[in-house]
PDB file of N, CA, C and O in Angstrom:
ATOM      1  N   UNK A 357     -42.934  20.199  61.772  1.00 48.00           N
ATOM      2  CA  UNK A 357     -42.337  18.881  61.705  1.00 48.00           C
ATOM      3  C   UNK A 357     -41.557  18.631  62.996  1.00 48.00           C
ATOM      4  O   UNK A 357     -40.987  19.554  63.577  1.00 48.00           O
ATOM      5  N   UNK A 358     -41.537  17.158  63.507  1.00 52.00           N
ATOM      6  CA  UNK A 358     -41.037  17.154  65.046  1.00 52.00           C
ATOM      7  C   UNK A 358     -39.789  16.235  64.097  1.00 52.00           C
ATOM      8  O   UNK A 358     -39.832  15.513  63.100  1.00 52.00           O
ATOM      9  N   UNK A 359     -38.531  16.799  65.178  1.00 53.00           N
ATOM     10  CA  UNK A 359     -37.229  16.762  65.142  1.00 53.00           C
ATOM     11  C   UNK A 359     -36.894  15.986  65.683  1.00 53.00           C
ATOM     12  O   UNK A 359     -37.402  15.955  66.804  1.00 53.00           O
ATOM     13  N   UNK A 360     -35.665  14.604  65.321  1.00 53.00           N
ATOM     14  CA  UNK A 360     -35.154  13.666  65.468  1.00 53.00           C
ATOM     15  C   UNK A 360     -35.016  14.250  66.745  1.00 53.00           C
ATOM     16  O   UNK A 360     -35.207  15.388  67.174  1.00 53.00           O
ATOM     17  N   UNK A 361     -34.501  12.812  67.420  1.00 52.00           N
ATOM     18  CA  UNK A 361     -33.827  12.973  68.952  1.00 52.00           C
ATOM     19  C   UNK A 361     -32.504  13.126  68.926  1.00 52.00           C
ATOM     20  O   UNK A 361     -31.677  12.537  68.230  1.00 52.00           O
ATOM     21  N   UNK A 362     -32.282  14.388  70.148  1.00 57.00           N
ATOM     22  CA  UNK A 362     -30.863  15.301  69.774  1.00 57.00           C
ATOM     23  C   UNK A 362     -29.595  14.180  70.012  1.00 57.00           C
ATOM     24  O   UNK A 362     -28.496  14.671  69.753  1.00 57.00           O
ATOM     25  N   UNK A 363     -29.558  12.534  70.533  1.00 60.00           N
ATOM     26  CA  UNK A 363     -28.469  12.187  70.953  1.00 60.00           C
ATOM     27  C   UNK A 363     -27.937  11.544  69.914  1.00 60.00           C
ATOM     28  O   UNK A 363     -28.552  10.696  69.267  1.00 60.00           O
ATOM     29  N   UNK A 364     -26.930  11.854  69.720  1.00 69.00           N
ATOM     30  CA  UNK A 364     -26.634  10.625  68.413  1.00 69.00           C
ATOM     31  C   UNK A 364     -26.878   9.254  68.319  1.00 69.00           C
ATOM     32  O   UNK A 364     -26.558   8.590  69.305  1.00 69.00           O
ATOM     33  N   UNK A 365     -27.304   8.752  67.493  1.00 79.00           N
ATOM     34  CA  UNK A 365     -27.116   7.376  67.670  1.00 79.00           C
ATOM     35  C   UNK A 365     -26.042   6.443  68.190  1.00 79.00           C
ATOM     36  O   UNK A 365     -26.312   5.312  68.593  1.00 79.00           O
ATOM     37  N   UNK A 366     -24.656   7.010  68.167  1.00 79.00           N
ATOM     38  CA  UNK A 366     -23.573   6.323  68.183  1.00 79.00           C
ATOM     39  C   UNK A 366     -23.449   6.395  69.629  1.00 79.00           C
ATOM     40  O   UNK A 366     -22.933   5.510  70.312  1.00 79.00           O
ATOM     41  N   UNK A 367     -24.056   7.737  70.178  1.00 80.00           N
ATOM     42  CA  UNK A 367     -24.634   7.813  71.926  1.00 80.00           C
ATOM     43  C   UNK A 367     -25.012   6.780  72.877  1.00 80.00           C
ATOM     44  O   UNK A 367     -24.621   6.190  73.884  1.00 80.00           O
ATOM     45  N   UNK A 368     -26.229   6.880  71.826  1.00 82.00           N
ATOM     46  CA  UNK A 368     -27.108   6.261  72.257  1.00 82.00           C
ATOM     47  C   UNK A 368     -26.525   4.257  72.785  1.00 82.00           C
ATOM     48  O   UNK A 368     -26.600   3.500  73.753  1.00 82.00           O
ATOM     49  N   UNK A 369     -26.022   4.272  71.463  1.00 87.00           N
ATOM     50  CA  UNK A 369     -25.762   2.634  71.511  1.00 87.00           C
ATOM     51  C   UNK A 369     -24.252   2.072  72.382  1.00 87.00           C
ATOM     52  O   UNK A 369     -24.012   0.908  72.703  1.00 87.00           O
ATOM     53  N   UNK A 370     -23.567   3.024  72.572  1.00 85.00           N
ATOM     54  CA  UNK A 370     -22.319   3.397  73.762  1.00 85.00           C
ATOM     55  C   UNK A 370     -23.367   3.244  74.968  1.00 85.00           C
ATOM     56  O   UNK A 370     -23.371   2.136  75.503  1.00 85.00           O
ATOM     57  N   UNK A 371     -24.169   4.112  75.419  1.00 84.00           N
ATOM     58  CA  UNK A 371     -25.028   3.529  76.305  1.00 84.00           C
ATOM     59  C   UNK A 371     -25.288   2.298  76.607  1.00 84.00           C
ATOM     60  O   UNK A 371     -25.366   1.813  77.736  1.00 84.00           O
ATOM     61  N   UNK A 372     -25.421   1.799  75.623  1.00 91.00           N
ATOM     62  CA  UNK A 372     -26.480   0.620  76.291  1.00 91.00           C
ATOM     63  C   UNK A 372     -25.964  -0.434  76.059  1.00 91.00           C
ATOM     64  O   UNK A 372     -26.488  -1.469  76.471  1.00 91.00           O
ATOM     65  N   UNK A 373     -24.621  -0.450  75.225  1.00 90.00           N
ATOM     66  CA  UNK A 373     -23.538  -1.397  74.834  1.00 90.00           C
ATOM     67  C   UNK A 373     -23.094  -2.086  76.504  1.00 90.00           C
ATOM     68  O   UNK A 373     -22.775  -1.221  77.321  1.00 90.00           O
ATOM     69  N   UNK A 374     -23.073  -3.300  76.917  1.00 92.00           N
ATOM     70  CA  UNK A 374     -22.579  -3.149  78.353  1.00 92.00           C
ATOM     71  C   UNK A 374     -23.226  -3.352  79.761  1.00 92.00           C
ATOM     72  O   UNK A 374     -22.864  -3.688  80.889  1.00 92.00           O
ATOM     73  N   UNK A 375     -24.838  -2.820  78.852  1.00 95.00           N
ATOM     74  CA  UNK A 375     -26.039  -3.128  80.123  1.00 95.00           C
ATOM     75  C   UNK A 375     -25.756  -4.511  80.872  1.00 95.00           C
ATOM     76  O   UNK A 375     -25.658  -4.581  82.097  1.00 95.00           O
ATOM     77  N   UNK A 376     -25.634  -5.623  79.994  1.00 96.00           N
ATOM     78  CA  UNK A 376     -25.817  -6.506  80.886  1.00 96.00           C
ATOM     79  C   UNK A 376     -24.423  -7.150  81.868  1.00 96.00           C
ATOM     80  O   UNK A 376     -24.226  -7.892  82.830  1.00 96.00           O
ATOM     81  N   UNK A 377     -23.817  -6.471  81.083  1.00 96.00           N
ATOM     82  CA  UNK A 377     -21.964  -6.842  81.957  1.00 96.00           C
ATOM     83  C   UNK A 377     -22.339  -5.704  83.199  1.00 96.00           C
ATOM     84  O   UNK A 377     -22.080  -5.929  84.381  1.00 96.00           O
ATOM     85  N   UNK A 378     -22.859  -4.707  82.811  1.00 96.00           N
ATOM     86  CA  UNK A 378     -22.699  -3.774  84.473  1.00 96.00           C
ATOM     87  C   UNK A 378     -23.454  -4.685  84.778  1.00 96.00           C
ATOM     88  O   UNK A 378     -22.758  -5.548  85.312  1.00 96.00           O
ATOM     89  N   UNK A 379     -25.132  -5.190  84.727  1.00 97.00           N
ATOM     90  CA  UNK A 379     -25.795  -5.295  85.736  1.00 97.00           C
ATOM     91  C   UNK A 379     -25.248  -7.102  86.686  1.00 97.00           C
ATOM     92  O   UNK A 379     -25.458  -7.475  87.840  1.00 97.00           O
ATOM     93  N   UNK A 380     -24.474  -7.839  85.431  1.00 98.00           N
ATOM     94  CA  UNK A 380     -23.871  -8.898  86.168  1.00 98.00           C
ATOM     95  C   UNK A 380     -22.770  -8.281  86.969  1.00 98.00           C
ATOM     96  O   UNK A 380     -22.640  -8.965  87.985  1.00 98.00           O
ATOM     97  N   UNK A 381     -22.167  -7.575  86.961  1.00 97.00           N
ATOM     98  CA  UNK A 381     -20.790  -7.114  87.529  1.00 97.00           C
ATOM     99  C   UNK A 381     -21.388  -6.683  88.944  1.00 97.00           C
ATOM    100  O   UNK A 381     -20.887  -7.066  90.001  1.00 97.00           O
ATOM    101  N   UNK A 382     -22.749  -5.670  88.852  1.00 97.00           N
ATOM    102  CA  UNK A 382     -23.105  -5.328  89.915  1.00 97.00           C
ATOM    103  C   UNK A 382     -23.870  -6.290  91.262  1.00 97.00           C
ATOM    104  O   UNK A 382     -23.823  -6.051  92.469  1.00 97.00           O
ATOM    105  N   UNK A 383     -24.344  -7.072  90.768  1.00 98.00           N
ATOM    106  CA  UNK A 383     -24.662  -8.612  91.358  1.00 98.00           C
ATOM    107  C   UNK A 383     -23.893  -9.640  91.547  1.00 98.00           C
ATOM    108  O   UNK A 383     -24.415 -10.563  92.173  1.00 98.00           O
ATOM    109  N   UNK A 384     -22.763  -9.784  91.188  1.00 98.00           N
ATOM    110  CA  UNK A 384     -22.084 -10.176  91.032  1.00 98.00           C
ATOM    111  C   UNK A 384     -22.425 -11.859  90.605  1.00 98.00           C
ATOM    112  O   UNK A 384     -22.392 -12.814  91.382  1.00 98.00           O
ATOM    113  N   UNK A 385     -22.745 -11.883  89.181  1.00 97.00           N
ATOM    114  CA  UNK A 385     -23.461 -12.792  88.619  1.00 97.00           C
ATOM    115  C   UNK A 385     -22.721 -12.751  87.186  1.00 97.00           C
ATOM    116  O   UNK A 385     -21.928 -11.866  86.867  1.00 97.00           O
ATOM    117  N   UNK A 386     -23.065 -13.747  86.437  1.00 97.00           N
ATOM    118  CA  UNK A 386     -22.156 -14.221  85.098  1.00 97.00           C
ATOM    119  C   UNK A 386     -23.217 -13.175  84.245  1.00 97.00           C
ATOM    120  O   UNK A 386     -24.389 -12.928  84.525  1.00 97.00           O
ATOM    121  N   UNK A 387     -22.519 -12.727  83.277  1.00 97.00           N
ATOM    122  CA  UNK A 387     -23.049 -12.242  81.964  1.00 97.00           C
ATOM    123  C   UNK A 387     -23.989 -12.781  81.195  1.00 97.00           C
ATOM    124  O   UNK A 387     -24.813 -12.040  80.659  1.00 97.00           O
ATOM    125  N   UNK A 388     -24.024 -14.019  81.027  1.00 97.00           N
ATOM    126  CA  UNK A 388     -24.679 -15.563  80.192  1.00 97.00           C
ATOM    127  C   UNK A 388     -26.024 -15.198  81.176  1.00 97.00           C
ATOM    128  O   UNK A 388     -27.063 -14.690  80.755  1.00 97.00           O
ATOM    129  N   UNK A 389     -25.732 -15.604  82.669  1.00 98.00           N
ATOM    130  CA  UNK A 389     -26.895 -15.604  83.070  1.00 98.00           C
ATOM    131  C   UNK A 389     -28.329 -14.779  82.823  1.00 98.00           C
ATOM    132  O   UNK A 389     -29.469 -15.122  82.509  1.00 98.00           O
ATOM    133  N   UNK A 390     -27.464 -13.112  83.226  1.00 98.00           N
ATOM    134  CA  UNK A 390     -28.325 -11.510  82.917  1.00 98.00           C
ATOM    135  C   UNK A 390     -29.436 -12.044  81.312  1.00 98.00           C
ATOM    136  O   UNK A 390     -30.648 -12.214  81.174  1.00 98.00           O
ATOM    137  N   UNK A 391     -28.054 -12.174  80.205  1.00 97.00           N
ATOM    138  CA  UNK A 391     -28.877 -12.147  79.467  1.00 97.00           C
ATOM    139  C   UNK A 391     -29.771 -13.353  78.915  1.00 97.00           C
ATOM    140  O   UNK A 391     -30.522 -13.444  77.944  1.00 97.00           O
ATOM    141  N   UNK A 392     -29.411 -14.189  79.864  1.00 98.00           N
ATOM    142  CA  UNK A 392     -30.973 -15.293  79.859  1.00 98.00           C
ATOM    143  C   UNK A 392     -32.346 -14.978  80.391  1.00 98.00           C
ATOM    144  O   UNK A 392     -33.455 -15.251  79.932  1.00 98.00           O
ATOM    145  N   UNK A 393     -31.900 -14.186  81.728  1.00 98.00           N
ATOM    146  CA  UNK A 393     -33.035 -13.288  82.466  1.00 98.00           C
ATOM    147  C   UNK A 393     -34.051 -12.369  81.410  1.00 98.00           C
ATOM    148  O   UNK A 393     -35.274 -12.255  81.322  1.00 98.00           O
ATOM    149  N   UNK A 394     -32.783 -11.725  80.595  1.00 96.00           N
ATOM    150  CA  UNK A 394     -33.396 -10.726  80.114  1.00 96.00           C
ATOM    151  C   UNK A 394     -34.088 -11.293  78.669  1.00 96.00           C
ATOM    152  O   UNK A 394     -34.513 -10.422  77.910  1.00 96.00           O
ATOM    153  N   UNK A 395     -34.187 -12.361  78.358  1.00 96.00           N
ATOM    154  CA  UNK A 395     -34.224 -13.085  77.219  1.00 96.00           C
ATOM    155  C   UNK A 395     -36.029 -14.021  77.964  1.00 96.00           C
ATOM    156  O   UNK A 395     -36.887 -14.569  77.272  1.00 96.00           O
ATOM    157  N   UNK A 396     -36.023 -13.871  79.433  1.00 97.00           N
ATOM    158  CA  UNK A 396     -37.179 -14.797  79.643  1.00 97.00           C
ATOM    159  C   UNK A 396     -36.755 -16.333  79.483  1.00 97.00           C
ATOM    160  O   UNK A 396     -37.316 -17.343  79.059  1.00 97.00           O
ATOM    161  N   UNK A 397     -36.035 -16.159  79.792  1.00 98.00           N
ATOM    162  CA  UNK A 397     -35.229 -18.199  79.888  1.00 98.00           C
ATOM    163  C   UNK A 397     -34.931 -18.967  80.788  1.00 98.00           C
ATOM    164  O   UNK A 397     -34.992 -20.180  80.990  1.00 98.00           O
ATOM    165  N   UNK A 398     -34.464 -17.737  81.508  1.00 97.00           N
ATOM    166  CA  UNK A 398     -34.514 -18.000  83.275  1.00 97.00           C
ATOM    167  C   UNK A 398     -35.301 -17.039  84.320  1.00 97.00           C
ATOM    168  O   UNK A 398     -35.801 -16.013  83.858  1.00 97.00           O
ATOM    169  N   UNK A 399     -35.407 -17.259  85.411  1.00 97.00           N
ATOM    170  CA  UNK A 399     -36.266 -16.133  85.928  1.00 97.00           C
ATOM    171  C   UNK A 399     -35.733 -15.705  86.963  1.00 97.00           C
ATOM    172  O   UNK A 399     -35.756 -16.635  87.769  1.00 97.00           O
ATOM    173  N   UNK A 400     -35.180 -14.673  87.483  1.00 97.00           N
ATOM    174  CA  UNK A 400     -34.753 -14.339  89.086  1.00 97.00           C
ATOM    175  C   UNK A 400     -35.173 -12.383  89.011  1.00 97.00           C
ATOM    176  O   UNK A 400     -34.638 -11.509  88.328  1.00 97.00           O
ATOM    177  N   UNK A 401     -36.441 -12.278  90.123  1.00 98.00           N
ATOM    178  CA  UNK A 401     -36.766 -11.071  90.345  1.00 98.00           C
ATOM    179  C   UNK A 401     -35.526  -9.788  90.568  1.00 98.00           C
ATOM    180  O   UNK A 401     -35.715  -8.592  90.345  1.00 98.00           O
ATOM    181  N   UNK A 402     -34.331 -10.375  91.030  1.00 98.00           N
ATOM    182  CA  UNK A 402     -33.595  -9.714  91.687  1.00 98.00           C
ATOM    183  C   UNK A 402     -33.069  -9.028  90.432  1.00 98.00           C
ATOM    184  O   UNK A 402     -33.230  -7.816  90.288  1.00 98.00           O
ATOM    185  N   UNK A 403     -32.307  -9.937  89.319  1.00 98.00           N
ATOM    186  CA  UNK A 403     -31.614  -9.456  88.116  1.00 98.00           C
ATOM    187  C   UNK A 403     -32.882  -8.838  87.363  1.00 98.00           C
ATOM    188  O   UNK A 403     -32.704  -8.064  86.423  1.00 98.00           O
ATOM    189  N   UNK A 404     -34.006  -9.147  87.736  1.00 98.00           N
ATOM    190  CA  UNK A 404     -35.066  -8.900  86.046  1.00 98.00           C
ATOM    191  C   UNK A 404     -34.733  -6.911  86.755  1.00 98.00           C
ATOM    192  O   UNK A 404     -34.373  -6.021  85.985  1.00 98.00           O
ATOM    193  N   UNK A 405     -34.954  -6.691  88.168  1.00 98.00           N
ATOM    194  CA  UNK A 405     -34.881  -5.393  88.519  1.00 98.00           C
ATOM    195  C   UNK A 405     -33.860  -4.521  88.566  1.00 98.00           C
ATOM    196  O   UNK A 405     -33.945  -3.313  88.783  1.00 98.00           O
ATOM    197  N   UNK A 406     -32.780  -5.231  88.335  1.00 98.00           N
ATOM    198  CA  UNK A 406     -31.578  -4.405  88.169  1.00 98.00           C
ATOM    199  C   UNK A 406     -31.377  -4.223  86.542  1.00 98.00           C
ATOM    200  O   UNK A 406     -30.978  -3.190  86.004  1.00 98.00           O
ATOM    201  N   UNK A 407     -31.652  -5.156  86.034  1.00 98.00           N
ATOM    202  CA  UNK A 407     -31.892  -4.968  84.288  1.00 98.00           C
ATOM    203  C   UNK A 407     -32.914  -3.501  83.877  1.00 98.00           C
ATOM    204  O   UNK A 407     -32.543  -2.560  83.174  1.00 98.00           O
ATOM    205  N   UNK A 408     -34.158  -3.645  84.493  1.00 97.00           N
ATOM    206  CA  UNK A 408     -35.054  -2.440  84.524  1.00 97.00           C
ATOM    207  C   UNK A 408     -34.238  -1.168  84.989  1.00 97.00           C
ATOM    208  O   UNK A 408     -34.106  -0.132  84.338  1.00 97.00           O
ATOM    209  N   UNK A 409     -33.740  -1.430  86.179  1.00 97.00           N
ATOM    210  CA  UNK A 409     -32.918  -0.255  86.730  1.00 97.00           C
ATOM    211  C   UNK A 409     -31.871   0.290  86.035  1.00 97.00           C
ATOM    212  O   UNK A 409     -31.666   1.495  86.186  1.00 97.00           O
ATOM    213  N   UNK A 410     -31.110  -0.397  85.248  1.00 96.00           N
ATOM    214  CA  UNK A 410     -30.064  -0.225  84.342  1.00 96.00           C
ATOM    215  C   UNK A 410     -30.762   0.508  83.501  1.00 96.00           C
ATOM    216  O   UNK A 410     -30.695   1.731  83.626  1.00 96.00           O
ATOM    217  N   UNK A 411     -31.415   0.050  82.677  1.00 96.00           N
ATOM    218  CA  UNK A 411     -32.248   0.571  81.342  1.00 96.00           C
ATOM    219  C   UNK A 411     -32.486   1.863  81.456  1.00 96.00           C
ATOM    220  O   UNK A 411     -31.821   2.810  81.037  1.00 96.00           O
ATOM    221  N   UNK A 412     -33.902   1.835  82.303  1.00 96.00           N
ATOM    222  CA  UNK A 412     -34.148   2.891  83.148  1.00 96.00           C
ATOM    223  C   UNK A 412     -33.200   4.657  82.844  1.00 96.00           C
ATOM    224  O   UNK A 412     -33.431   5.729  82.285  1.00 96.00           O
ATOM    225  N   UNK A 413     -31.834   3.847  83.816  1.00 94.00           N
ATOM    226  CA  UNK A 413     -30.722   5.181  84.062  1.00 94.00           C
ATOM    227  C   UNK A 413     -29.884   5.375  82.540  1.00 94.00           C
ATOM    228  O   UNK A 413     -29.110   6.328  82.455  1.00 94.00           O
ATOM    229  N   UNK A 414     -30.018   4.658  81.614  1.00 93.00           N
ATOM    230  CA  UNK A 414     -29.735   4.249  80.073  1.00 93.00           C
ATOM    231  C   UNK A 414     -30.512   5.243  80.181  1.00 93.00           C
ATOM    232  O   UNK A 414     -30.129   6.360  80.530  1.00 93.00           O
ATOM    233  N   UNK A 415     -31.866   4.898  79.847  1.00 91.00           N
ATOM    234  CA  UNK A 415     -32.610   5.892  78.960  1.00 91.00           C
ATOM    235  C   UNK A 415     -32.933   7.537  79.639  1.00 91.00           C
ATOM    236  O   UNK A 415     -33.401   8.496  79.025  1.00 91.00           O
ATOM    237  N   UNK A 416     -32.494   7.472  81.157  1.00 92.00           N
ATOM    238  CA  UNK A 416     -32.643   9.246  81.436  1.00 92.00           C
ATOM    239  C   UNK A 416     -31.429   9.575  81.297  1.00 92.00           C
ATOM    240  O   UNK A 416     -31.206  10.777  81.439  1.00 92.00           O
ATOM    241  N   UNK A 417     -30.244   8.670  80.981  1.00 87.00           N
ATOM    242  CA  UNK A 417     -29.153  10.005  80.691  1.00 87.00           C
ATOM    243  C   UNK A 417     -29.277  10.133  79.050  1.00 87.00           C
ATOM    244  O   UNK A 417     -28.594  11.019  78.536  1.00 87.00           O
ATOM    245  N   UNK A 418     -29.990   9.420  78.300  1.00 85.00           N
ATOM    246  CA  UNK A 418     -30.342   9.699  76.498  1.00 85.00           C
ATOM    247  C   UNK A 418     -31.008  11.152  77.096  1.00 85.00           C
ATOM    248  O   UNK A 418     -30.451  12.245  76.998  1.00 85.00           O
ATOM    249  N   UNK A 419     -32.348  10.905  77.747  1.00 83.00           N
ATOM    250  CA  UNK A 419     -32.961  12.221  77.799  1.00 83.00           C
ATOM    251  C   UNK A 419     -32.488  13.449  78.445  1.00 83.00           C
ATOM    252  O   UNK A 419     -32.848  14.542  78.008  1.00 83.00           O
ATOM    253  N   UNK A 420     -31.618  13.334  79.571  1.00 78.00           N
ATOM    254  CA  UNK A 420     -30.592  14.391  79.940  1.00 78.00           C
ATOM    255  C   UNK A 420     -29.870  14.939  79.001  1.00 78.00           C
ATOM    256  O   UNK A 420     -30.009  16.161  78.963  1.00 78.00           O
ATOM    257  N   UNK A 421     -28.848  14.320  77.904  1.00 65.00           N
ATOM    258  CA  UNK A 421     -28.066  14.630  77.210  1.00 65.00           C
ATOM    259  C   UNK A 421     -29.159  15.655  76.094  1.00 65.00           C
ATOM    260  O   UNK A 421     -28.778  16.777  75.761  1.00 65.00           O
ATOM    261  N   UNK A 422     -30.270  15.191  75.695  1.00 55.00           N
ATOM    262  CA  UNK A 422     -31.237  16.390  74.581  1.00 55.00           C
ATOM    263  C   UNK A 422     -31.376  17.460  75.297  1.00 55.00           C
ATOM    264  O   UNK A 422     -31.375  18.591  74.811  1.00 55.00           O
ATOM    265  N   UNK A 423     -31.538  17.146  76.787  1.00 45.00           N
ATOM    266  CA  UNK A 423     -32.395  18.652  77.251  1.00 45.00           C
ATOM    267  C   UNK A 423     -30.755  19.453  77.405  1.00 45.00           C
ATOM    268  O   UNK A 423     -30.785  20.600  76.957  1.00 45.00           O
ATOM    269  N   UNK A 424     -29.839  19.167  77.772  1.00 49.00           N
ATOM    270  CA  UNK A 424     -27.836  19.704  77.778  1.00 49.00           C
ATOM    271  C   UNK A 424     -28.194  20.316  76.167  1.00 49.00           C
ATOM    272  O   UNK A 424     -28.301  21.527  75.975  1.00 49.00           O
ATOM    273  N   UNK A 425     -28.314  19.572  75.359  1.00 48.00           N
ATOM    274  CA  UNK A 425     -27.789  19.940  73.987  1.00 48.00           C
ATOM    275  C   UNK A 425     -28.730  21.531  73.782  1.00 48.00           C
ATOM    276  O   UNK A 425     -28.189  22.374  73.067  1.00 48.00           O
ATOM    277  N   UNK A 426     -29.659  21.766  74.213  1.00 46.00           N
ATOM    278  CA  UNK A 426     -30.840  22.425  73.679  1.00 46.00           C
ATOM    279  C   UNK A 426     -31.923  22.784  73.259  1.00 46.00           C
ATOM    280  O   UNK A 426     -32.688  23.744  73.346  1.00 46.00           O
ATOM    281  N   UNK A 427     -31.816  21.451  72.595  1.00 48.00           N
ATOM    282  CA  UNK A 427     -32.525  21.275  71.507  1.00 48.00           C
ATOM    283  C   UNK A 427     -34.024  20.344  71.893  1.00 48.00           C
ATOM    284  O   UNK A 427     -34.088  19.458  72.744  1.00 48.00           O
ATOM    285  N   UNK A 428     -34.705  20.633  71.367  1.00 45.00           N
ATOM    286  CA  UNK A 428     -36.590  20.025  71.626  1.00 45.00           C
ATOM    287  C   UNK A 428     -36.648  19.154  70.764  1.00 45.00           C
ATOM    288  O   UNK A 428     -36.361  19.441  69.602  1.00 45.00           O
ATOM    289  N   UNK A 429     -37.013  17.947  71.100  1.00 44.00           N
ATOM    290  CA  UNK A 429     -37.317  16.525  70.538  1.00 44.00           C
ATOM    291  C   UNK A 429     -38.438  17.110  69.268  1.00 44.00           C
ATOM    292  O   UNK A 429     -38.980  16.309  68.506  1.00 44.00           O
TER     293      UNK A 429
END
């Protein structure tokens, strides 16, 4: 039987709680905007790639933190 993923959920969602305030903060762009981008409402290549890029480093520190813990997905 394959084994839940080692990060907690409560991890997990601390992660990603925020994505779009860093990636406006880092562009220095409104919050509203990011998540119109990210919603497909508005379009600007620049934010859609820093959204990806965000995510992205979201989801390899989820997978960093399983391979730290020990434990095999």
């Amino acid at each position: 039987m394959k084994r839940s993923v080692a990060v907690p959920c409560s991890t997990a969602v601390e992660l990603f709680r925020g994505l779009y305030a860093r990636v406006a903060r880092d562009l220095g762009l409104d919050e509203s905007y990011i998540s119109r981008v990210a919603r497909g409402e508005r379009k600007s290549e620049v934010a859609e790639k820093a959204i990806n890029r965000e995510f992205n480093r979201v989801l390899a520190l989820i997978g960093n933190s399983s391979l730290r813990s020990g434990k095999s997905p």
